[in-house]
PDB file of C-alpha atoms in Angstrom:
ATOM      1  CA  UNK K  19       9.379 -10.151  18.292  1.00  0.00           C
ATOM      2  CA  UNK K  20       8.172  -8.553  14.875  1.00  0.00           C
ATOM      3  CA  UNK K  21       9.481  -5.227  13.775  1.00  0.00           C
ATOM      4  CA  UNK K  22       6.134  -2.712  14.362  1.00  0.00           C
ATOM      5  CA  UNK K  23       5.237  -1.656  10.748  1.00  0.00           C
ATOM      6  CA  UNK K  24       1.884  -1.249  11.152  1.00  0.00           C
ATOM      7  CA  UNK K  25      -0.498  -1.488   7.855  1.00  0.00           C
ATOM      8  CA  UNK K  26      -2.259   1.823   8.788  1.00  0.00           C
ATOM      9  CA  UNK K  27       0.831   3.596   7.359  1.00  0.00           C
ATOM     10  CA  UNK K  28      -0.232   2.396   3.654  1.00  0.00           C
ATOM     11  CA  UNK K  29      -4.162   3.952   4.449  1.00  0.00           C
ATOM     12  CA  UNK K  30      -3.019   7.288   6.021  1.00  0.00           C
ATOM     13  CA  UNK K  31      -0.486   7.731   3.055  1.00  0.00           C
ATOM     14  CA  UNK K  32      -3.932   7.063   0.508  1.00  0.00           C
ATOM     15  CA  UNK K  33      -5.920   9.815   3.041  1.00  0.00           C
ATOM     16  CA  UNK K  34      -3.326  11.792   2.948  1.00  0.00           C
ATOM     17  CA  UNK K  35      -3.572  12.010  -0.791  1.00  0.00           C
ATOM     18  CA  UNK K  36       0.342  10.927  -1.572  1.00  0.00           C
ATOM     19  CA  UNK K  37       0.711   7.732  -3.593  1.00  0.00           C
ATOM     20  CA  UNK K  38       4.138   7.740  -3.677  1.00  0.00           C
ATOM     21  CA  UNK K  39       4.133   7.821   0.032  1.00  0.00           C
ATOM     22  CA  UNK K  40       1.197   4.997   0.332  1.00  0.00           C
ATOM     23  CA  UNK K  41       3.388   2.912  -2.170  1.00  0.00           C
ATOM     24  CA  UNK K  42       6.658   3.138   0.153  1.00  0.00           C
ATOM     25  CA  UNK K  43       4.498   2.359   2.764  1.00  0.00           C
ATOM     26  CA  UNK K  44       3.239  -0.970   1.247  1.00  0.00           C
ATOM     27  CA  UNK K  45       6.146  -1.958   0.316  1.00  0.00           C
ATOM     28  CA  UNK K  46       8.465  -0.874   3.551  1.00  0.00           C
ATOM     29  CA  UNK K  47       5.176  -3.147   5.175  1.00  0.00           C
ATOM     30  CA  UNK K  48       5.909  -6.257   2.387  1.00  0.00           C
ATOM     31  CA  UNK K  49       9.992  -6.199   2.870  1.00  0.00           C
ATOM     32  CA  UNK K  50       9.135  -6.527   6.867  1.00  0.00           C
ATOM     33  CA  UNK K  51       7.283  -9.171   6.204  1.00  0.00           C
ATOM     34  CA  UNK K  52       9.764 -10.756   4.192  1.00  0.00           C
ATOM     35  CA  UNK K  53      12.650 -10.187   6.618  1.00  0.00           C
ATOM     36  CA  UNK K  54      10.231 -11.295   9.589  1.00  0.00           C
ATOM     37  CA  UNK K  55      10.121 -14.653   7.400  1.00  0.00           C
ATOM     38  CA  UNK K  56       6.159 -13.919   7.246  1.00  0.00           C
ATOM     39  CA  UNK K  57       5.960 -15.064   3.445  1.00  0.00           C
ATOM     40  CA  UNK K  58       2.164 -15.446   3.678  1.00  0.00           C
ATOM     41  CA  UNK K  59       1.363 -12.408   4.786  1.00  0.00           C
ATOM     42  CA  UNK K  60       3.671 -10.610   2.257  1.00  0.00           C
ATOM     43  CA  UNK K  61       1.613 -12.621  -0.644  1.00  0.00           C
ATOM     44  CA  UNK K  62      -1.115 -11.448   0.941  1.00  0.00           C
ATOM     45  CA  UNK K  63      -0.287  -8.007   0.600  1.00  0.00           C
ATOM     46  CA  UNK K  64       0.600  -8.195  -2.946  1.00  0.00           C
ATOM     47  CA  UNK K  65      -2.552  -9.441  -3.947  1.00  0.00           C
ATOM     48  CA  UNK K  66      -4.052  -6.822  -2.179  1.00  0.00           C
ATOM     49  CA  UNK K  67      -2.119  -4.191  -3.742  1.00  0.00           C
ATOM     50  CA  UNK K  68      -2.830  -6.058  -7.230  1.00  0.00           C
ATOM     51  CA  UNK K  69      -6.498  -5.610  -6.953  1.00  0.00           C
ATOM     52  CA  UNK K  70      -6.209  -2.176  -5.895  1.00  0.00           C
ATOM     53  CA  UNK K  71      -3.522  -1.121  -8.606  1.00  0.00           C
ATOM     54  CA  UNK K  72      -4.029  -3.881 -11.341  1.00  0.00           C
ATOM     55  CA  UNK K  73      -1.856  -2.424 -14.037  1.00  0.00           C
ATOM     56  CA  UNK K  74       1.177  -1.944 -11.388  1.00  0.00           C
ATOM     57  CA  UNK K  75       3.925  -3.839 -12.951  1.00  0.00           C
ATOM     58  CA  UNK K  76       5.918  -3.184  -9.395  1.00  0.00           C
ATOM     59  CA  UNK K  77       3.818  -5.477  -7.498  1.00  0.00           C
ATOM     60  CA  UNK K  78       3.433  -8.000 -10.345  1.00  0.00           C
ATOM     61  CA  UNK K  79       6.938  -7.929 -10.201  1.00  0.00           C
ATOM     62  CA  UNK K  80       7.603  -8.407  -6.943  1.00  0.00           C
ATOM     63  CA  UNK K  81       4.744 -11.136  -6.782  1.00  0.00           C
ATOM     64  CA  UNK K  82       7.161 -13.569  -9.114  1.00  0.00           C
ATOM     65  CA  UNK K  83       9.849 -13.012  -7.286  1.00  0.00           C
ATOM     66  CA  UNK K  84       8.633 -13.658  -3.907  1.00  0.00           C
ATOM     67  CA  UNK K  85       7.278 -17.176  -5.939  1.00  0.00           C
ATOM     68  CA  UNK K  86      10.267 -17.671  -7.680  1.00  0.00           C
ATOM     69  CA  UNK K  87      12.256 -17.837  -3.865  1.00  0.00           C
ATOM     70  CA  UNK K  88       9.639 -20.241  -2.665  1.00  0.00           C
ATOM     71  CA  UNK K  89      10.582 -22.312  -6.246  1.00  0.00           C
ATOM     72  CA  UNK K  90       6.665 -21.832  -7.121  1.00  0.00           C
ATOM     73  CA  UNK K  91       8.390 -21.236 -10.572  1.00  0.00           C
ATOM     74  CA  UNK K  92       5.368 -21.562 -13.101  1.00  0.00           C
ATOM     75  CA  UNK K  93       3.355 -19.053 -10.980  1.00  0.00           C
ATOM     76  CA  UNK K  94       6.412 -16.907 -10.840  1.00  0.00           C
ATOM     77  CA  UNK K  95       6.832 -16.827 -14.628  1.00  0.00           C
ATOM     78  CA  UNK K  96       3.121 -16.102 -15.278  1.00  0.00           C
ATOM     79  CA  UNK K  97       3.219 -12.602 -13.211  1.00  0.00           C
ATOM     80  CA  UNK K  98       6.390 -11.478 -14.770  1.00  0.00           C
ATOM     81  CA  UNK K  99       4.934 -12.794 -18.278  1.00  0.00           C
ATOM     82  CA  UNK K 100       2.519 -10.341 -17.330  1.00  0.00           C
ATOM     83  CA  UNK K 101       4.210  -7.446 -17.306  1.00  0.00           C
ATOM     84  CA  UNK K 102       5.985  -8.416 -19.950  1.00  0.00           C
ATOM     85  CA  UNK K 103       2.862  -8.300 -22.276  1.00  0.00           C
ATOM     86  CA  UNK K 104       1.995  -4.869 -20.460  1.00  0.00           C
ATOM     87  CA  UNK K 105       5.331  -3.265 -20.972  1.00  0.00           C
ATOM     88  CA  UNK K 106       6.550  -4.953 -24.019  1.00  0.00           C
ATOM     89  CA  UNK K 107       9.472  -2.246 -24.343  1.00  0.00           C
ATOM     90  CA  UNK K 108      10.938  -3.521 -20.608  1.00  0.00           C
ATOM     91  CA  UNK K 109      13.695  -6.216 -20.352  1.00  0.00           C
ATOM     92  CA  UNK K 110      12.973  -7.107 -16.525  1.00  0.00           C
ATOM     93  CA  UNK K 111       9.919  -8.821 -16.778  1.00  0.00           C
ATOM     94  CA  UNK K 112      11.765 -11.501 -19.316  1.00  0.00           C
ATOM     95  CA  UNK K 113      15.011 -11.185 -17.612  1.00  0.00           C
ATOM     96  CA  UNK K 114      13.173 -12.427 -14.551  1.00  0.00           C
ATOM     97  CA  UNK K 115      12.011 -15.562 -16.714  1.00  0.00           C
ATOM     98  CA  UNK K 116      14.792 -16.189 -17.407  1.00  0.00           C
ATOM     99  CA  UNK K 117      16.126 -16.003 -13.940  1.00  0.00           C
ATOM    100  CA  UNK K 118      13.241 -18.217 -12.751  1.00  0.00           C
ATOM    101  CA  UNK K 119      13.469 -21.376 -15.134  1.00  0.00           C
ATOM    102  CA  UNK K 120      17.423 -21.595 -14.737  1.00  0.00           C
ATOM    103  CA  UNK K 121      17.098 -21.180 -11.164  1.00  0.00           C
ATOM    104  CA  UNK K 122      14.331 -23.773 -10.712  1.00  0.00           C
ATOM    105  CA  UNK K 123      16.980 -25.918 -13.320  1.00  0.00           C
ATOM    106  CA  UNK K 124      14.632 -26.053 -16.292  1.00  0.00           C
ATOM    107  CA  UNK K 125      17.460 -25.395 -18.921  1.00  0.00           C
ATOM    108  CA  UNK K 126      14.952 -25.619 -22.043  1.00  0.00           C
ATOM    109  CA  UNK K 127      12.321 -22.910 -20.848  1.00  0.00           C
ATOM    110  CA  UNK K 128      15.848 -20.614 -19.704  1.00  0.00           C
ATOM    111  CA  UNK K 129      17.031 -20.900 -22.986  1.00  0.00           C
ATOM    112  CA  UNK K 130      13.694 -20.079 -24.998  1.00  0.00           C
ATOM    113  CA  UNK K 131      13.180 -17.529 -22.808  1.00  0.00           C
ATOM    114  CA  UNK K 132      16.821 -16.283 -22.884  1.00  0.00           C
ATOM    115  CA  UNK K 133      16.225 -16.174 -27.053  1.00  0.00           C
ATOM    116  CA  UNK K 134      12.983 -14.253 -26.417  1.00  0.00           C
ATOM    117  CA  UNK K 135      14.357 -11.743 -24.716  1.00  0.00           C
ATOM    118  CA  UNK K 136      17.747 -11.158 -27.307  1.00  0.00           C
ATOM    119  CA  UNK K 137      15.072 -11.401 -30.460  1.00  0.00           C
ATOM    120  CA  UNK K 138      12.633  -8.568 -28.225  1.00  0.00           C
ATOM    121  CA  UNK K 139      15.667  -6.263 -26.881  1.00  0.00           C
ATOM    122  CA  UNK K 140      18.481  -7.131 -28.661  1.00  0.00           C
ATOM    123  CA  UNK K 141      22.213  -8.445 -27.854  1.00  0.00           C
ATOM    124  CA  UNK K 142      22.946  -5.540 -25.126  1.00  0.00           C
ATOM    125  CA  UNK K 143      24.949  -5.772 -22.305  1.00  0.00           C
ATOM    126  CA  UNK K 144      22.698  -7.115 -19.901  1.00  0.00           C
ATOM    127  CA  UNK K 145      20.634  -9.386 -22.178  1.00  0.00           C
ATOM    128  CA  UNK K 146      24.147 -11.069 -23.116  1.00  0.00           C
ATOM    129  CA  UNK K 147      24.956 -11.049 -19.898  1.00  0.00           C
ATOM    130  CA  UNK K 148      21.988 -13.124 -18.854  1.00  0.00           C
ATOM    131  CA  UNK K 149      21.974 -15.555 -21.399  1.00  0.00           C
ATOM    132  CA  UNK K 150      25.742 -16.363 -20.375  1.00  0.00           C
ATOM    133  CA  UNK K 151      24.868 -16.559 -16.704  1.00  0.00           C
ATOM    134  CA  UNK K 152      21.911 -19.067 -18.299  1.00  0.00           C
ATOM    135  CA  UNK K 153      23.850 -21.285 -20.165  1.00  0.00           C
ATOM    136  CA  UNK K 154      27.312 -21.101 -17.879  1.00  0.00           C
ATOM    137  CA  UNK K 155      24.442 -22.334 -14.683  1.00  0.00           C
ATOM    138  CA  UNK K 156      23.268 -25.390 -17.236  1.00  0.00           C
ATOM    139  CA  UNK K 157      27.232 -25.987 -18.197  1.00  0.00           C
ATOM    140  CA  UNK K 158      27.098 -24.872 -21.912  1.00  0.00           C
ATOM    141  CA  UNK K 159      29.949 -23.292 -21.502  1.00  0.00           C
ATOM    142  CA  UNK K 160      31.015 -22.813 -25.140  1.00  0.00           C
ATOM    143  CA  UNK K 161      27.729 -20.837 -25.496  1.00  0.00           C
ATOM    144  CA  UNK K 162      28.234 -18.732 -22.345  1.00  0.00           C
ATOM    145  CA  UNK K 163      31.627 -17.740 -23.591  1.00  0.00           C
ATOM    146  CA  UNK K 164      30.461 -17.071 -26.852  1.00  0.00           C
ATOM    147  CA  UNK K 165      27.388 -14.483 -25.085  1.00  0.00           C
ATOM    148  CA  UNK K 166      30.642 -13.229 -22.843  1.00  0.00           C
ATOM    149  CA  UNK K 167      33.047 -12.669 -25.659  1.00  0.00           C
ATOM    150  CA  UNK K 168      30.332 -11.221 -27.579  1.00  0.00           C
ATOM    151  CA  UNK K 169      29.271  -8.257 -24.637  1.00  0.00           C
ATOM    152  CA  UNK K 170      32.967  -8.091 -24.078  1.00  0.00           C
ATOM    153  CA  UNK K 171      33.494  -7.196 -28.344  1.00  0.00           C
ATOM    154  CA  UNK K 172      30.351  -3.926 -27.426  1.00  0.00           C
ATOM    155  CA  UNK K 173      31.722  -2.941 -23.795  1.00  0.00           C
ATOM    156  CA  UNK K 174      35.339  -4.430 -23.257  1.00  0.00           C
ATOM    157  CA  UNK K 175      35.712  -2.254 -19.970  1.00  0.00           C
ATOM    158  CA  UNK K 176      32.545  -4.100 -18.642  1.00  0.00           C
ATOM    159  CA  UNK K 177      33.986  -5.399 -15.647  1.00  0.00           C
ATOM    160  CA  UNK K 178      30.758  -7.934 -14.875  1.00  0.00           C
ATOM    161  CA  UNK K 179      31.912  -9.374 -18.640  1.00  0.00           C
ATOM    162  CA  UNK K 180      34.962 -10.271 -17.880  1.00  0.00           C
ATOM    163  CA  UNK K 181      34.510 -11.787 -14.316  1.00  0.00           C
ATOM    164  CA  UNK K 182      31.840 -13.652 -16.455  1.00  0.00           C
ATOM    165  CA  UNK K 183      33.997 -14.834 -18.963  1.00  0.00           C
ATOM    166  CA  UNK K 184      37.403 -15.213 -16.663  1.00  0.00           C
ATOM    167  CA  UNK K 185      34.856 -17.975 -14.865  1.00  0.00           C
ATOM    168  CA  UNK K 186      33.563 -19.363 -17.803  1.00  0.00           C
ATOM    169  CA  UNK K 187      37.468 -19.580 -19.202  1.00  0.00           C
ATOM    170  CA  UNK K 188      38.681 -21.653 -16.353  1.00  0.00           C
ATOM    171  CA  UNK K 189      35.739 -24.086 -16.251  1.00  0.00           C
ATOM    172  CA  UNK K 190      36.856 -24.964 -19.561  1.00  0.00           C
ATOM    173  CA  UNK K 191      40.278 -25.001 -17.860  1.00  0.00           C
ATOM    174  CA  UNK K 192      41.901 -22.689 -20.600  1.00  0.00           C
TER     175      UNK K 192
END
């Protein structure tokens, strides 16, 4: 049987005047969905909370990813492109491109998107980091170790780095 999370909880927490609340509501109501495997109902919800709070980038957000795990890639990519253009200081939006195309295996839209987001936010340690993860997935392994090696050079204590690179070192079988 489904876990009881009734929907009233999001409309008492808007009476009661707390948004925060109403928000933890809606989305304590969307992961229950999600765990209950009720994936329709979930996208339902997030549309719902898109009309109602349009310029939300956490529903937007979690919109593309919920499309990007049923490999509905292009519509995934268009809500985090959204945010993206809302929030053009933010890395997630075009992290989560990224994410998207080399998950659905589309290695030329992961690697323009992997550029756009090192020419927006610059080589840091996580935009390195996902470019490597992009190109070691696609088995460009020279560039991922380059990306590695080149996070390692900024944060050589970074122990995601050199896991990263360690992997990327023994594919090449060095």
């Amino acid at each position: 049987a489904a876990p009881a999370y009734p929907a009233t909880n999001v409309a008492a927490g808007r009476q009661a005047g707390a948004p925060g609340l109403a928000l933890l509501a809606r989305a304590t109501l969307i992961d229950a969905y999600l765990a209950d495997g009720r994936t329709e109902e979930a996208e339902r919800e997030l549309h719902a909370a898109i009309r109602e709070q349009p310029e939300a980038p956490l529903w937007r957000m979690y919109l593309g990813r919920l499309y990007a795990r049923g490999h509905r890639v292009d519509e995934a990519v268009a809500q985090f492109q959204v945010v993206a253009d809302r929030q053009p200081t933010s890395s997630e939006p075009l992290i989560a491109i990224v994410e998207a195309w080399t998950l659905a295996g589309n290695r030329e839209q992961a690697r323009s998107a992997a550029e756009r987001l090192i020419e927006r936010h610059g080589s840091s340690l996580q935009t390195l980091l996902v470019q490597g993860n992009a190109q070691s997935r696609f088995g460009d392994l020279a560039q991922a170790e380059a990306a590695y090696r080149k996070a390692l050079a900024d944060h050589p204590k970074e122990p995601v780095a050199v896991i990263s690179l360690a992997n990327v070192l023994a594919a090449h079988e060095r």
